[in-house]
């Protein structure tokens, strides 16, 4: 079969690889119906040292179960399922608390001998815990929005939840990428009435407004922070959803947040240290967030997607076949595409 | 009258200064009955550049109101009152939310022309908002514990509250200073049943055990973290109360906390940057805390002090007169004294 591998910065290849098979009794093999490229895939695409051996990549997919190991009972061949960005047993103490990304038996796609999602099929470990059955057919028009439950919408939701967004909180979202727009949508869904979106890409911020942003701040850096604060009487917003991950982002986030407020970040930090000194302390700011335990949110969010209450799949603005995946990476890295859907 | 001034590192002097008087209509003049030295006073005592002009110091005191401005109505001459570590109007939107340290009209003692607490008397701005009347006489045996409501016990309480301590959370407290011990007491008061105290000073950790610590870890650094994690099956505790403020403390705190857990810090950070990179992100850790808005906690905590349910005043292990304050600083800096009470 064909699958996507990364060999280094800018070097994405689609190659023939062995078709997956059940290895462990808790495995399932899933034929991928839809996959996509994540903003976090762009970090290795931008900087990964070149290697002779490529690594499988991709951690967002939905597909049809083809085969299951003898210990799999909750999904069956023929089921359409969505996979969260990390596999997990869904039974340990961390999973029961909703922190599936810390499951001791779990892990991430495309690492440690586990397949990546950007291919024709995937061996899914811990299938009973990981995969969630979708009550639609593989021809459903809802597939793009359902696919966002793998990562991008759950990540925006995680950002809003950990920030404590509700109807009483004002919100600033930093970043008009797919995660930032999903954070807007999630904040609105949780009741926020004032949502300031910081982003300068007009098509993206236009979608942000449709998702619920009440204000858009195109200015960057200190100027953008000043503008965002102006919108809230100089105080800043109760919560800031930081959906970028680069080093200036925490400074901007702390600049835009109100005293006593919370910055939640879901952009993978591209830095080791950050500004958590006396200023953050004096203002009683909280820093939270992290990699989204998507598995824990899927059942909660699924009904709103099925009912069309939310349409997070609108973040996909380009669809490619598997052989066009390298160009999909290029287009996303060049900000020509917001988020690329893959129909293998 | 006599008051304490700091002229530089290691240079504390008790000098004659003018007796305070009402300057603004919202002022009160308070004759100090008890004051004390704070661990945070030791930072300037350790490193403040020498100056020709000294600055008043001290931010914890209780005393008797002697005079009030025409706009003061909630406290009257003769009242015994306690002052929180920051003055505030107690009416603005931040104060109403309990974040008195961010009151736009408020400020800190010993700065911007406002008296420090380590003297015979203090002009208290915004007296109606700041001062809390105590229903005891100035000869009460409860004065030491009541004085801790100025700062040290409220600070430990703030640490536990912002960390989310309750009966279901396991707790690690880093630091066996007065704040750390108060954090133990506060965590126990909030219902925590497993409290690991990291500290190596045996007299202090002994008091920590009386305050509610169930385990004591004397090892420092990585060894201490490993030991603390062992006590919780290798997972770490749900919350870590960081009561030190030096640069290794955040590393230790993140090392000792459980995935998905919260580090709250109330030791003034002696660093500008800290380790908030991919590791914190992957583990979904939260960093919170800050300078304690003590004013917002006093009414809630006062009954337990008056009833003797808690005795945070036990952190005082030395009492000095005003002229002995320089030696009090020396003793605290040398860790000969845990916390020094001043009876002017």
Tab-separated table of N, CA, C and O in Angstrom, chain A residues 93-94 97 99 101-102 158 235 247 258-260 265-269 271-278 280-282 284 286-291, chain B residues 93-94 97 99 101-102 158 235 247 258-260 265-269 271-278 280-282 284 286-291:
chain	number	residue	atom	x	y	z
A	93	UNK	N	-6.163	4.794	35.066
A	93	UNK	CA	-6.605	5.908	35.897
A	93	UNK	C	-6.505	7.236	35.152
A	93	UNK	O	-7.360	8.102	35.303
A	94	UNK	N	-5.492	7.397	34.320
A	94	UNK	CA	-5.382	8.655	33.567
A	94	UNK	C	-6.511	8.769	32.543
A	94	UNK	O	-7.140	9.818	32.404
A	97	UNK	N	-9.724	9.712	33.951
A	97	UNK	CA	-9.794	11.137	34.279
A	97	UNK	C	-9.837	12.006	33.030
A	97	UNK	O	-9.850	13.232	33.124
A	99	UNK	N	-7.412	12.054	30.690
A	99	UNK	CA	-6.076	12.446	30.239
A	99	UNK	C	-5.444	11.296	29.449
A	99	UNK	O	-4.408	10.743	29.834
A	101	UNK	N	-3.777	11.181	26.841
A	101	UNK	CA	-2.419	11.396	26.316
A	101	UNK	C	-1.352	10.997	27.331
A	101	UNK	O	-0.171	10.945	26.991
A	102	UNK	N	-1.748	10.708	28.563
A	102	UNK	CA	-0.796	10.234	29.565
A	102	UNK	C	-1.015	8.771	29.910
A	102	UNK	O	-0.466	8.278	30.898
A	158	UNK	N	-10.071	21.600	23.898
A	158	UNK	CA	-9.208	21.406	25.074
A	158	UNK	C	-8.654	22.755	25.534
A	158	UNK	O	-8.596	23.044	26.738
A	235	UNK	N	-7.992	46.177	30.157
A	235	UNK	CA	-7.747	45.132	31.166
A	235	UNK	C	-7.220	43.831	30.587
A	235	UNK	O	-6.544	43.080	31.265
A	247	UNK	N	7.934	31.185	20.017
A	247	UNK	CA	8.404	31.825	21.232
A	247	UNK	C	7.725	33.161	21.555
A	247	UNK	O	7.505	33.446	22.737
A	258	UNK	N	-6.011	39.242	31.210
A	258	UNK	CA	-6.379	40.088	32.344
A	258	UNK	C	-5.687	39.575	33.606
A	258	UNK	O	-5.444	38.365	33.739
A	259	UNK	N	-5.407	40.450	34.552
A	259	UNK	CA	-4.868	40.012	35.843
A	259	UNK	C	-5.780	38.929	36.420
A	259	UNK	O	-7.012	39.049	36.387
A	260	UNK	N	-5.169	37.900	36.965
A	260	UNK	CA	-5.957	36.797	37.512
A	260	UNK	C	-6.440	35.824	36.455
A	260	UNK	O	-7.106	34.849	36.795
A	265	UNK	N	-2.513	27.026	26.251
A	265	UNK	CA	-1.810	26.899	24.967
A	265	UNK	C	-1.967	25.483	24.439
A	265	UNK	O	-1.882	24.509	25.195
A	266	UNK	N	-2.170	25.387	23.163
A	266	UNK	CA	-2.252	24.088	22.509
A	266	UNK	C	-1.351	24.017	21.286
A	266	UNK	O	-1.293	22.969	20.635
A	267	UNK	N	-0.680	25.109	20.980
A	267	UNK	CA	0.360	25.044	19.948
A	267	UNK	C	1.602	24.432	20.575
A	267	UNK	O	2.052	24.883	21.637
A	268	UNK	N	2.141	23.393	19.942
A	268	UNK	CA	3.315	22.721	20.521
A	268	UNK	C	4.441	23.740	20.711
A	268	UNK	O	4.850	24.401	19.761
A	269	UNK	N	4.938	23.925	21.947
A	269	UNK	CA	5.932	24.973	22.190
A	269	UNK	C	7.237	24.716	21.433
A	269	UNK	O	7.818	23.637	21.548
A	271	UNK	N	9.957	26.175	22.090
A	271	UNK	CA	10.908	26.817	22.989
A	271	UNK	C	11.003	25.952	24.245
A	271	UNK	O	10.105	25.156	24.526
A	272	UNK	N	12.113	26.094	24.960
A	272	UNK	CA	12.291	25.327	26.195
A	272	UNK	C	11.954	26.156	27.431
A	272	UNK	O	11.523	25.640	28.446
A	273	UNK	N	12.168	27.481	27.316
A	273	UNK	CA	11.941	28.358	28.466
A	273	UNK	C	10.994	29.487	28.074
A	273	UNK	O	10.908	29.875	26.910
A	274	UNK	N	10.327	30.029	29.054
A	274	UNK	CA	9.395	31.110	28.775
A	274	UNK	C	9.273	32.057	29.958
A	274	UNK	O	9.779	31.787	31.047
A	275	UNK	N	8.572	33.174	29.726
A	275	UNK	CA	8.547	34.303	30.669
A	275	UNK	C	7.595	34.105	31.845
A	275	UNK	O	6.493	34.631	31.848
A	276	UNK	N	8.039	33.347	32.824
A	276	UNK	CA	7.172	33.059	33.979
A	276	UNK	C	7.720	33.710	35.246
A	276	UNK	O	7.551	33.183	36.339
A	277	UNK	N	8.352	34.859	35.097
A	277	UNK	CA	8.980	35.532	36.224
A	277	UNK	C	8.036	36.384	37.059
A	277	UNK	O	6.828	36.127	37.126
A	278	UNK	N	8.588	37.403	37.729
A	278	UNK	CA	7.835	38.207	38.687
A	278	UNK	C	6.572	38.863	38.128
A	278	UNK	O	5.587	39.025	38.844
A	280	UNK	N	4.424	37.723	35.789
A	280	UNK	CA	3.345	36.729	35.780
A	280	UNK	C	2.855	36.471	37.212
A	280	UNK	O	1.657	36.329	37.464
A	281	UNK	N	3.806	36.441	38.135
A	281	UNK	CA	3.508	36.175	39.546
A	281	UNK	C	2.674	37.301	40.164
A	281	UNK	O	1.655	37.065	40.811
A	282	UNK	N	3.119	38.532	39.937
A	282	UNK	CA	2.432	39.684	40.529
A	282	UNK	C	0.986	39.782	40.044
A	282	UNK	O	0.094	40.197	40.771
A	284	UNK	N	-0.855	37.232	39.101
A	284	UNK	CA	-1.613	36.012	39.361
A	284	UNK	C	-2.152	35.367	38.084
A	284	UNK	O	-3.326	34.999	37.982
A	286	UNK	N	-2.278	32.356	35.214
A	286	UNK	CA	-2.184	30.898	35.153
A	286	UNK	C	-1.818	30.482	33.725
A	286	UNK	O	-2.333	31.053	32.768
A	287	UNK	N	-0.928	29.513	33.624
A	287	UNK	CA	-0.564	28.925	32.332
A	287	UNK	C	-0.984	27.468	32.339
A	287	UNK	O	-0.589	26.710	33.237
A	288	UNK	N	-1.793	27.092	31.359
A	288	UNK	CA	-2.295	25.719	31.327
A	288	UNK	C	-2.367	25.240	29.883
A	288	UNK	O	-1.802	25.839	28.985
A	289	UNK	N	-3.060	24.154	29.662
A	289	UNK	CA	-3.176	23.572	28.324
A	289	UNK	C	-2.149	22.481	28.108
A	289	UNK	O	-1.517	22.001	29.051
A	290	UNK	N	-2.006	22.076	26.858
A	290	UNK	CA	-1.091	20.993	26.521
A	290	UNK	C	-1.669	20.184	25.378
A	290	UNK	O	-2.663	20.572	24.760
A	291	UNK	N	-1.023	19.059	25.123
A	291	UNK	CA	-1.495	18.201	24.036
A	291	UNK	C	-2.902	17.700	24.385
A	291	UNK	O	-3.164	17.261	25.506
B	93	UNK	N	-13.716	46.107	40.582
B	93	UNK	CA	-14.075	44.815	40.002
B	93	UNK	C	-13.060	43.733	40.376
B	93	UNK	O	-13.437	42.582	40.639
B	94	UNK	N	-11.786	44.085	40.459
B	94	UNK	CA	-10.793	43.079	40.850
B	94	UNK	C	-10.997	42.665	42.313
B	94	UNK	O	-10.950	41.479	42.644
B	97	UNK	N	-13.760	40.353	42.851
B	97	UNK	CA	-13.428	38.979	42.439
B	97	UNK	C	-12.413	38.331	43.381
B	97	UNK	O	-12.000	37.196	43.153
B	99	UNK	N	-9.317	39.545	43.893
B	99	UNK	CA	-7.932	39.757	43.451
B	99	UNK	C	-7.482	41.158	43.885
B	99	UNK	O	-7.156	42.022	43.056
B	101	UNK	N	-4.841	42.241	45.093
B	101	UNK	CA	-3.480	42.648	44.712
B	101	UNK	C	-3.433	43.306	43.336
B	101	UNK	O	-2.401	43.849	42.956
B	102	UNK	N	-4.519	43.250	42.600
B	102	UNK	CA	-4.580	43.935	41.308
B	102	UNK	C	-5.507	45.139	41.347
B	102	UNK	O	-5.856	45.684	40.293
B	158	UNK	N	-3.655	30.660	49.700
B	158	UNK	CA	-3.770	31.030	48.280
B	158	UNK	C	-3.107	29.961	47.407
B	158	UNK	O	-3.639	29.578	46.352
B	235	UNK	N	3.928	8.299	40.271
B	235	UNK	CA	3.132	9.218	39.446
B	235	UNK	C	3.326	10.681	39.784
B	235	UNK	O	3.125	11.551	38.935
B	247	UNK	N	15.361	29.475	41.457
B	247	UNK	CA	15.265	28.928	40.113
B	247	UNK	C	15.114	27.418	40.053
B	247	UNK	O	14.403	26.918	39.179
B	258	UNK	N	2.051	15.250	39.168
B	258	UNK	CA	1.473	14.192	38.344
B	258	UNK	C	1.067	14.774	36.986
B	258	UNK	O	0.697	15.938	36.891
B	259	UNK	N	1.087	13.954	35.950
B	259	UNK	CA	0.575	14.397	34.655
B	259	UNK	C	-0.849	14.951	34.838
B	259	UNK	O	-1.671	14.369	35.552
B	260	UNK	N	-1.117	16.068	34.183
B	260	UNK	CA	-2.425	16.698	34.320
B	260	UNK	C	-2.574	17.527	35.579
B	260	UNK	O	-3.638	18.107	35.810
B	265	UNK	N	2.604	28.390	42.814
B	265	UNK	CA	3.797	28.934	43.471
B	265	UNK	C	3.436	30.238	44.160
B	265	UNK	O	2.693	31.069	43.635
B	266	UNK	N	3.960	30.391	45.348
B	266	UNK	CA	3.762	31.635	46.088
B	266	UNK	C	5.080	32.207	46.590
B	266	UNK	O	5.076	33.264	47.223
B	267	UNK	N	6.175	31.513	46.307
B	267	UNK	CA	7.483	32.112	46.562
B	267	UNK	C	7.783	33.092	45.434
B	267	UNK	O	7.666	32.726	44.264
B	268	UNK	N	8.142	34.326	45.770
B	268	UNK	CA	8.399	35.326	44.726
B	268	UNK	C	9.500	34.808	43.802
B	268	UNK	O	10.601	34.498	44.258
B	269	UNK	N	9.226	34.679	42.495
B	269	UNK	CA	10.223	34.078	41.596
B	269	UNK	C	11.486	34.922	41.504
B	269	UNK	O	11.428	36.113	41.217
B	271	UNK	N	13.660	34.581	39.248
B	271	UNK	CA	14.095	34.244	37.886
B	271	UNK	C	13.116	34.920	36.939
B	271	UNK	O	11.988	35.246	37.316
B	272	UNK	N	13.580	35.135	35.709
B	272	UNK	CA	12.705	35.734	34.702
B	272	UNK	C	12.095	34.683	33.785
B	272	UNK	O	11.007	34.868	33.256
B	273	UNK	N	12.824	33.579	33.575
B	273	UNK	CA	12.355	32.547	32.659
B	273	UNK	C	12.334	31.198	33.369
B	273	UNK	O	13.083	30.975	34.323
B	274	UNK	N	11.504	30.321	32.881
B	274	UNK	CA	11.414	29.007	33.494
B	274	UNK	C	11.024	27.945	32.482
B	274	UNK	O	10.671	28.255	31.342
B	275	UNK	N	11.089	26.680	32.920
B	275	UNK	CA	10.992	25.522	32.013
B	275	UNK	C	9.557	25.181	31.621
B	275	UNK	O	8.958	24.266	32.168
B	276	UNK	N	9.020	25.926	30.671
B	276	UNK	CA	7.633	25.696	30.255
B	276	UNK	C	7.565	25.153	28.829
B	276	UNK	O	6.617	25.432	28.099
B	277	UNK	N	8.556	24.367	28.450
B	277	UNK	CA	8.634	23.867	27.079
B	277	UNK	C	7.816	22.606	26.834
B	277	UNK	O	6.810	22.363	27.503
B	278	UNK	N	8.232	21.804	25.846
B	278	UNK	CA	7.460	20.652	25.392
B	278	UNK	C	7.117	19.636	26.483
B	278	UNK	O	6.061	19.009	26.427
B	280	UNK	N	6.428	20.139	29.745
B	280	UNK	CA	5.254	20.625	30.483
B	280	UNK	C	3.996	20.476	29.632
B	280	UNK	O	2.923	20.114	30.128
B	281	UNK	N	4.151	20.753	28.346
B	281	UNK	CA	3.037	20.699	27.398
B	281	UNK	C	2.528	19.270	27.225
B	281	UNK	O	1.326	19.006	27.301
B	282	UNK	N	3.459	18.343	26.998
B	282	UNK	CA	3.073	16.951	26.753
B	282	UNK	C	2.346	16.374	27.954
B	282	UNK	O	1.447	15.548	27.826
B	284	UNK	N	0.537	18.083	30.095
B	284	UNK	CA	-0.643	18.873	30.466
B	284	UNK	C	-0.558	19.421	31.893
B	284	UNK	O	-1.490	19.303	32.697
B	286	UNK	N	-0.209	22.479	34.683
B	286	UNK	CA	-0.672	23.852	34.877
B	286	UNK	C	0.228	24.556	35.876
B	286	UNK	O	0.620	23.964	36.888
B	287	UNK	N	0.556	25.800	35.579
B	287	UNK	CA	1.321	26.638	36.508
B	287	UNK	C	0.446	27.813	36.928
B	287	UNK	O	-0.061	28.554	36.080
B	288	UNK	N	0.266	27.964	38.233
B	288	UNK	CA	-0.620	29.024	38.716
B	288	UNK	C	-0.048	29.611	40.005
B	288	UNK	O	1.113	29.391	40.331
B	289	UNK	N	-0.861	30.360	40.709
B	289	UNK	CA	-0.401	31.011	41.934
B	289	UNK	C	0.036	32.434	41.662
B	289	UNK	O	-0.217	32.990	40.597
B	290	UNK	N	0.695	33.010	42.660
B	290	UNK	CA	1.113	34.407	42.558
B	290	UNK	C	1.028	35.067	43.922
B	290	UNK	O	0.816	34.395	44.942
B	291	UNK	N	1.200	36.374	43.906
B	291	UNK	CA	1.140	37.107	45.172
B	291	UNK	C	-0.272	36.967	45.743
B	291	UNK	O	-1.271	37.114	45.034
